[in-house]
Amino acid sequence: FCGPCMPPQIFQEMPAQYVQYKRIKFPCGYNSVESLQVAENEFQVRDDDIFNVTYPKSGTVWMIEILSLILNEGNPVLNQSVLNSLRAPWFTTQLGLETAHDLPSPRLLTCHLPVQIFPKAFFRSKAKVVYTLRDPRDVLVSYYHFSKMCIPFGEPKSFNHFFESFLNGEVLFGSWFDHITGWLKLKGKSNIFFITYERLQQDLRGSVEHLCRFLGKELDEAAITSVVQNASFEAMQKNNMCNSTMLPKEVMDQEKGTFLRKGICGDWKTHFTVAQSECFDRAYQEKMQDLKEIFPWQPG
Ligand code: A3P
């Protein structure tokens, strides 16, 4: 569907190595087929678990900070002293599984799993999911820059190459379109909360209040103010527990980029050519046509 901007040889070029599980590619090193199998089939979900679920680059780490702060009534001490991966473990990895197992309740858990391989036990539980989504064009741009610095993701050959891979669902964690349409089928369930990155940007305080209601947490005004302040882009940039600078160079090469890069909406406009923008809109309309949902970004 993207003829004019897509030379055919692009399909033969693939990024670094990956683990494949049920047709979805995962980065090597952290994930294994075994750990993913355990996450899907054996992970013991507790009724008070809170899952932070996203497609990559949609605001995952931002939401970890927000939820972590809400669970701690706005007290930032834990956020400032414990790594986010220990506060909200990635339970699809061996290490994350062990961390999750040892966490006291209520647990905050993180993943990028598409709905079809999400822990089966969740669907028999009262646990909650917060699903954050973002303008896919900004996701693409953020993902491109992130892949340059995050070694297991493999450096993209070019922006255009990454653009095509993204549209074709060839990137790690699979197709953005499938991820979003899959999860949105669960909209309306009382234990699943959908929020956009754009909404967080537009009204962080209102979003925090909304999240508190969803989680059944009553925070006073001062506590909410603390959540908002400590989850701001500036506060997170300064916090080594969430800005990725503690990760080893073999994983995250800080010379090749910054994890908390720009933190804005609409950065795609400085990256996409007119042809790419048109190409993206065509693909978007085709793949999202069955969704009734109106998103803040709605291209076209
Ligand atoms: P950019 O690369 O566009 O700057 P994830 O955590 O899912 O990997 O998403 C990372 C993206 O979220 C990055 O986007 C990052 O800057 C942005 N982000 C993280 N914390 C943020 C915050 N407090 N405010 C705004 N954007 C934030």
Short mmCIF file of C-alpha atoms and ligand atoms in Angstrom, two decimals:
data_model
loop_
_atom_site.label_atom_id
_atom_site.label_comp_id
_atom_site.label_asym_id
_atom_site.label_seq_id
_atom_site.Cartn_x
_atom_site.Cartn_y
_atom_site.Cartn_z
CA PHE A 1 0.00 0.00 0.00
CA CYS A 2 2.99 2.32 0.21
CA GLY A 3 4.50 1.87 -3.20
CA PRO A 4 6.09 5.26 -3.84
CA CYS A 5 8.15 5.44 -0.67
CA MET A 6 9.09 1.80 -0.32
CA PRO A 7 11.92 0.22 -2.32
CA PRO A 8 11.40 -3.58 -2.46
CA GLN A 9 14.81 -4.52 -1.03
CA ILE A 10 13.70 -3.03 2.29
CA PHE A 11 11.80 -6.23 3.05
CA GLN A 12 14.99 -8.27 2.97
CA GLU A 13 16.71 -6.09 5.57
CA MET A 14 16.01 -7.01 9.15
CA PRO A 15 17.14 -5.41 12.40
CA ALA A 16 19.22 -7.14 15.08
CA GLN A 17 18.30 -10.52 16.47
CA TYR A 18 14.99 -11.07 18.18
CA VAL A 19 12.93 -13.68 19.94
CA GLN A 20 9.74 -14.69 18.23
CA TYR A 21 6.71 -15.75 20.26
CA LYS A 22 3.34 -16.38 18.63
CA ARG A 23 4.36 -14.36 15.57
CA ILE A 24 5.40 -11.32 17.62
CA LYS A 25 9.05 -10.28 17.80
CA PHE A 26 10.57 -9.42 21.18
CA PRO A 27 14.02 -8.00 21.90
CA CYS A 28 16.67 -10.57 22.79
CA GLY A 29 18.48 -10.64 26.07
CA TYR A 30 15.56 -9.93 28.33
CA ASN A 31 12.82 -12.01 26.83
CA SER A 32 12.89 -15.67 25.95
CA VAL A 33 10.23 -17.94 24.53
CA GLU A 34 10.12 -19.63 27.92
CA SER A 35 9.64 -16.42 29.92
CA LEU A 36 6.92 -15.30 27.51
CA GLN A 37 5.20 -18.67 27.79
CA VAL A 38 5.25 -18.39 31.57
CA ALA A 39 3.93 -14.81 31.42
CA GLU A 40 1.04 -15.86 29.21
CA ASN A 41 0.09 -19.18 30.73
CA GLU A 42 1.39 -19.46 34.26
CA PHE A 43 1.72 -15.95 35.64
CA GLN A 44 -0.22 -15.80 38.89
CA VAL A 45 -2.34 -12.68 38.79
CA ARG A 46 -3.47 -11.20 42.08
CA ASP A 47 -6.84 -9.45 42.29
CA ASP A 48 -5.20 -6.19 43.33
CA ASP A 49 -2.55 -6.21 40.59
CA ILE A 50 -2.34 -3.12 38.38
CA PHE A 51 -0.95 -3.69 34.89
CA ASN A 52 0.61 -0.79 33.00
CA VAL A 53 0.22 -1.85 29.37
CA THR A 54 1.39 0.01 26.26
CA TYR A 55 2.75 -0.37 22.80
CA PRO A 56 6.41 0.82 22.99
CA LYS A 57 7.06 4.57 23.13
CA SER A 58 3.53 5.47 24.13
CA GLY A 59 4.33 6.76 27.61
CA THR A 60 5.12 3.52 29.48
CA VAL A 61 7.73 4.98 31.81
CA TRP A 62 5.66 8.11 32.36
CA MET A 63 2.72 5.96 33.45
CA ILE A 64 4.97 3.93 35.77
CA GLU A 65 5.87 7.18 37.55
CA ILE A 66 2.26 8.35 37.73
CA LEU A 67 0.91 5.04 39.03
CA SER A 68 3.79 4.52 41.42
CA LEU A 69 3.23 7.99 42.88
CA ILE A 70 -0.52 7.44 43.17
CA LEU A 71 0.02 4.15 45.00
CA ASN A 72 2.35 5.99 47.40
CA GLU A 73 -0.14 8.83 48.03
CA GLY A 74 2.09 11.32 46.22
CA ASN A 75 5.18 10.54 48.31
CA PRO A 76 8.12 10.62 45.84
CA VAL A 77 10.66 8.82 48.06
CA LEU A 78 10.21 5.41 46.43
CA ASN A 79 10.23 6.88 42.92
CA GLN A 80 13.48 8.67 43.72
CA SER A 81 15.24 5.76 45.38
CA VAL A 82 14.13 2.56 43.62
CA LEU A 83 14.60 1.83 39.91
CA ASN A 84 11.38 1.85 37.94
CA SER A 85 12.06 -1.70 36.74
CA LEU A 86 11.96 -2.83 40.38
CA ARG A 87 8.87 -0.80 41.23
CA ALA A 88 6.93 -1.93 38.17
CA PRO A 89 8.68 -5.06 36.83
CA TRP A 90 8.58 -6.25 33.24
CA PHE A 91 7.11 -9.63 34.05
CA THR A 92 7.61 -11.04 30.53
CA THR A 93 11.33 -11.34 31.28
CA GLN A 94 12.94 -13.89 33.58
CA LEU A 95 14.31 -11.19 35.88
CA GLY A 96 11.04 -9.27 35.86
CA LEU A 97 9.10 -12.43 36.70
CA GLU A 98 11.25 -13.00 39.77
CA THR A 99 10.92 -9.36 40.85
CA ALA A 100 7.15 -9.47 40.36
CA HIS A 101 6.88 -12.68 42.34
CA ASP A 102 8.58 -11.09 45.35
CA LEU A 103 6.71 -7.76 45.27
CA PRO A 104 4.18 -7.08 48.01
CA SER A 105 0.60 -6.27 46.98
CA PRO A 106 -0.70 -4.18 45.40
CA ARG A 107 1.76 -4.79 42.59
CA LEU A 108 2.41 -2.51 39.66
CA LEU A 109 3.42 -4.55 36.60
CA THR A 110 4.55 -3.41 33.15
CA CYS A 111 4.45 -4.95 29.69
CA HIS A 112 4.03 -4.29 25.98
CA LEU A 113 2.06 -7.50 25.42
CA PRO A 114 -0.58 -7.60 22.73
CA VAL A 115 -3.92 -8.66 24.21
CA GLN A 116 -3.87 -12.15 22.67
CA ILE A 117 -0.82 -13.14 24.72
CA PHE A 118 -1.63 -11.25 27.90
CA PRO A 119 -1.66 -13.44 31.07
CA LYS A 120 -4.64 -15.76 30.83
CA ALA A 121 -5.23 -15.50 34.57
CA PHE A 122 -5.96 -11.79 34.24
CA PHE A 123 -9.24 -12.54 32.50
CA ARG A 124 -10.41 -14.58 35.51
CA SER A 125 -9.33 -11.92 38.02
CA LYS A 126 -10.33 -8.51 39.35
CA ALA A 127 -6.91 -7.08 38.50
CA LYS A 128 -6.80 -3.80 36.57
CA VAL A 129 -5.15 -2.66 33.36
CA VAL A 130 -4.18 0.91 32.50
CA TYR A 131 -3.60 1.03 28.75
CA THR A 132 -1.89 4.16 27.40
CA LEU A 133 -1.89 4.93 23.70
CA ARG A 134 -0.29 7.69 21.66
CA ASP A 135 -0.44 9.21 18.20
CA PRO A 136 1.20 6.43 16.16
CA ARG A 137 3.20 8.95 14.16
CA ASP A 138 4.85 10.23 17.34
CA VAL A 139 5.26 6.63 18.49
CA LEU A 140 7.08 5.88 15.24
CA VAL A 141 9.44 8.85 15.61
CA SER A 142 10.13 8.12 19.27
CA TYR A 143 10.66 4.42 18.47
CA TYR A 144 13.12 5.31 15.70
CA HIS A 145 15.27 7.43 18.02
CA PHE A 146 15.00 4.91 20.85
CA SER A 147 16.12 2.05 18.59
CA LYS A 148 19.32 3.96 17.86
CA MET A 149 20.30 4.06 21.51
CA CYS A 150 18.79 0.84 22.84
CA ILE A 151 21.22 -1.82 21.63
CA PRO A 152 18.91 -4.89 21.81
CA PHE A 153 16.45 -3.16 19.48
CA GLY A 154 19.00 -2.84 16.66
CA GLU A 155 19.91 0.41 14.98
CA PRO A 156 17.51 1.32 12.17
CA LYS A 157 19.08 1.50 8.71
CA SER A 158 17.38 4.81 7.99
CA PHE A 159 14.28 6.71 9.00
CA ASN A 160 12.49 5.59 5.86
CA HIS A 161 13.41 1.99 6.48
CA PHE A 162 12.05 2.19 10.00
CA PHE A 163 8.94 3.98 8.74
CA GLU A 164 8.17 1.09 6.40
CA SER A 165 8.93 -1.55 9.03
CA PHE A 166 6.57 0.19 11.45
CA LEU A 167 3.73 0.36 8.96
CA ASN A 168 4.23 -3.27 8.03
CA GLY A 169 4.27 -4.42 11.64
CA GLU A 170 7.83 -5.70 11.24
CA VAL A 171 9.19 -3.90 14.30
CA LEU A 172 9.66 -5.42 17.74
CA PHE A 173 6.38 -5.96 19.62
CA GLY A 174 4.56 -6.20 16.31
CA SER A 175 2.07 -3.93 14.62
CA TRP A 176 0.90 -0.81 16.43
CA PHE A 177 -2.42 -1.17 14.63
CA ASP A 178 -2.97 -4.75 15.82
CA HIS A 179 -1.93 -3.85 19.37
CA ILE A 180 -4.37 -0.97 19.60
CA THR A 181 -7.31 -2.65 17.85
CA GLY A 182 -6.76 -5.80 19.92
CA TRP A 183 -6.83 -4.03 23.25
CA LEU A 184 -9.64 -1.66 22.30
CA LYS A 185 -11.94 -4.65 21.83
CA LEU A 186 -11.99 -4.76 25.64
CA LYS A 187 -13.19 -1.18 25.96
CA GLY A 188 -16.14 -0.95 28.32
CA LYS A 189 -14.80 -3.50 30.80
CA SER A 190 -14.78 -1.92 34.23
CA ASN A 191 -11.27 -3.12 35.07
CA ILE A 192 -9.58 -1.67 31.96
CA PHE A 193 -8.79 2.03 31.69
CA PHE A 194 -7.76 3.62 28.40
CA ILE A 195 -5.90 6.91 28.31
CA THR A 196 -3.87 8.74 25.69
CA TYR A 197 -0.44 10.34 25.94
CA GLU A 198 -2.05 13.46 24.44
CA ARG A 199 -4.59 13.61 27.27
CA LEU A 200 -1.78 13.31 29.83
CA GLN A 201 -0.02 16.20 28.12
CA GLN A 202 -3.14 18.31 27.95
CA ASP A 203 -4.37 17.76 31.48
CA LEU A 204 -2.06 15.78 33.74
CA ARG A 205 -3.88 16.76 36.92
CA GLY A 206 -7.29 15.77 35.55
CA SER A 207 -5.78 12.51 34.28
CA VAL A 208 -4.30 11.74 37.69
CA GLU A 209 -7.67 12.40 39.34
CA HIS A 210 -9.33 10.10 36.84
CA LEU A 211 -6.74 7.40 37.45
CA CYS A 212 -7.22 7.73 41.22
CA ARG A 213 -10.94 7.11 40.82
CA PHE A 214 -10.28 4.08 38.61
CA LEU A 215 -7.84 2.66 41.16
CA GLY A 216 -10.05 3.47 44.13
CA LYS A 217 -7.38 5.72 45.65
CA GLU A 218 -8.39 8.86 47.48
CA LEU A 219 -5.63 11.44 47.34
CA ASP A 220 -5.93 14.93 48.77
CA GLU A 221 -5.06 18.04 46.75
CA ALA A 222 -1.47 18.21 48.00
CA ALA A 223 -0.86 14.56 47.15
CA ILE A 224 -2.23 15.06 43.63
CA THR A 225 -0.02 18.12 43.21
CA SER A 226 2.97 16.02 44.22
CA VAL A 227 2.07 13.32 41.66
CA VAL A 228 1.80 15.96 38.94
CA GLN A 229 5.09 17.62 39.88
CA ASN A 230 7.10 14.45 40.27
CA ALA A 231 5.74 12.96 37.04
CA SER A 232 6.58 16.06 35.01
CA PHE A 233 9.03 15.69 32.13
CA GLU A 234 11.57 17.91 33.94
CA ALA A 235 11.34 15.99 37.23
CA MET A 236 11.66 12.67 35.41
CA GLN A 237 14.67 13.89 33.42
CA LYS A 238 16.44 14.59 36.73
CA ASN A 239 15.42 11.30 38.33
CA ASN A 240 18.01 8.60 37.66
CA MET A 241 15.51 5.98 38.81
CA CYS A 242 13.47 6.50 35.66
CA ASN A 243 15.59 8.35 33.08
CA SER A 244 17.40 5.18 31.93
CA THR A 245 20.88 6.52 32.72
CA MET A 246 21.47 3.69 35.21
CA LEU A 247 21.26 1.07 32.47
CA PRO A 248 24.60 -0.34 31.25
CA LYS A 249 26.05 1.00 28.00
CA GLU A 250 25.62 -2.41 26.36
CA VAL A 251 21.87 -1.93 26.77
CA MET A 252 21.34 1.80 26.50
CA ASP A 253 24.02 3.89 24.80
CA GLN A 254 23.52 7.38 26.20
CA GLU A 255 25.89 8.77 23.56
CA LYS A 256 23.44 7.80 20.84
CA GLY A 257 20.39 9.50 22.29
CA THR A 258 18.33 10.43 25.32
CA PHE A 259 15.51 8.28 26.60
CA LEU A 260 13.45 11.25 27.78
CA ARG A 261 14.02 12.81 24.40
CA LYS A 262 11.50 15.60 23.71
CA GLY A 263 8.30 14.62 25.47
CA ILE A 264 6.02 16.55 23.13
CA CYS A 265 3.07 15.91 20.84
CA GLY A 266 3.43 16.29 17.08
CA ASP A 267 7.18 15.75 16.66
CA TRP A 268 6.32 13.59 13.63
CA LYS A 269 5.79 16.84 11.70
CA THR A 270 9.53 17.53 11.82
CA HIS A 271 10.35 14.00 10.59
CA PHE A 272 7.77 12.92 8.00
CA THR A 273 8.00 14.01 4.39
CA VAL A 274 4.74 14.92 2.66
CA ALA A 275 4.85 11.56 0.86
CA GLN A 276 5.38 9.69 4.13
CA SER A 277 2.56 11.60 5.78
CA GLU A 278 0.17 10.71 2.96
CA CYS A 279 1.35 7.14 2.99
CA PHE A 280 0.80 6.92 6.74
CA ASP A 281 -2.71 8.37 6.50
CA ARG A 282 -3.67 5.83 3.83
CA ALA A 283 -2.39 2.94 5.91
CA TYR A 284 -4.05 4.32 9.04
CA GLN A 285 -7.42 4.68 7.38
CA GLU A 286 -7.23 1.21 5.95
CA LYS A 287 -6.18 -0.51 9.16
CA MET A 288 -8.34 1.46 11.57
CA GLN A 289 -11.51 1.72 9.49
CA ASP A 290 -13.55 -0.62 11.69
CA LEU A 291 -12.85 1.35 14.87
CA LYS A 292 -15.53 3.80 15.96
CA GLU A 293 -13.15 5.45 18.42
CA ILE A 294 -12.19 9.11 17.90
CA PHE A 295 -8.58 9.73 18.90
CA PRO A 296 -7.02 13.14 19.68
CA TRP A 297 -4.64 12.79 16.73
CA GLN A 298 -6.96 11.52 13.98
CA PRO A 299 -4.92 12.07 10.79
CA GLY A 300 -6.42 13.21 7.56
P1 A3P B 1 9.82 11.08 22.92
O1 A3P B 1 10.85 10.14 22.36
O2 A3P B 1 8.84 11.55 21.87
O3 A3P B 1 10.42 12.22 23.68
P2 A3P B 1 8.04 4.84 26.62
O4 A3P B 1 8.20 5.06 28.08
O5 A3P B 1 6.77 4.13 26.27
O6 A3P B 1 9.26 4.19 26.05
O7 A3P B 1 7.84 6.26 25.93
C1 A3P B 1 8.89 7.18 25.89
C2 A3P B 1 8.34 8.49 25.38
O8 A3P B 1 7.56 9.10 26.41
C3 A3P B 1 9.45 9.48 25.02
O9 A3P B 1 8.92 10.26 23.96
C4 A3P B 1 9.56 10.25 26.32
O10 A3P B 1 10.20 11.48 26.20
C5 A3P B 1 8.09 10.39 26.68
N1 A3P B 1 7.89 10.74 28.09
C6 A3P B 1 8.31 10.08 29.18
N2 A3P B 1 7.99 10.74 30.30
C7 A3P B 1 7.33 11.85 29.92
C8 A3P B 1 6.75 12.97 30.61
N3 A3P B 1 6.79 13.08 31.93
N4 A3P B 1 6.15 13.93 29.88
C9 A3P B 1 6.10 13.85 28.53
N5 A3P B 1 6.64 12.82 27.82
C10 A3P B 1 7.26 11.84 28.50
#
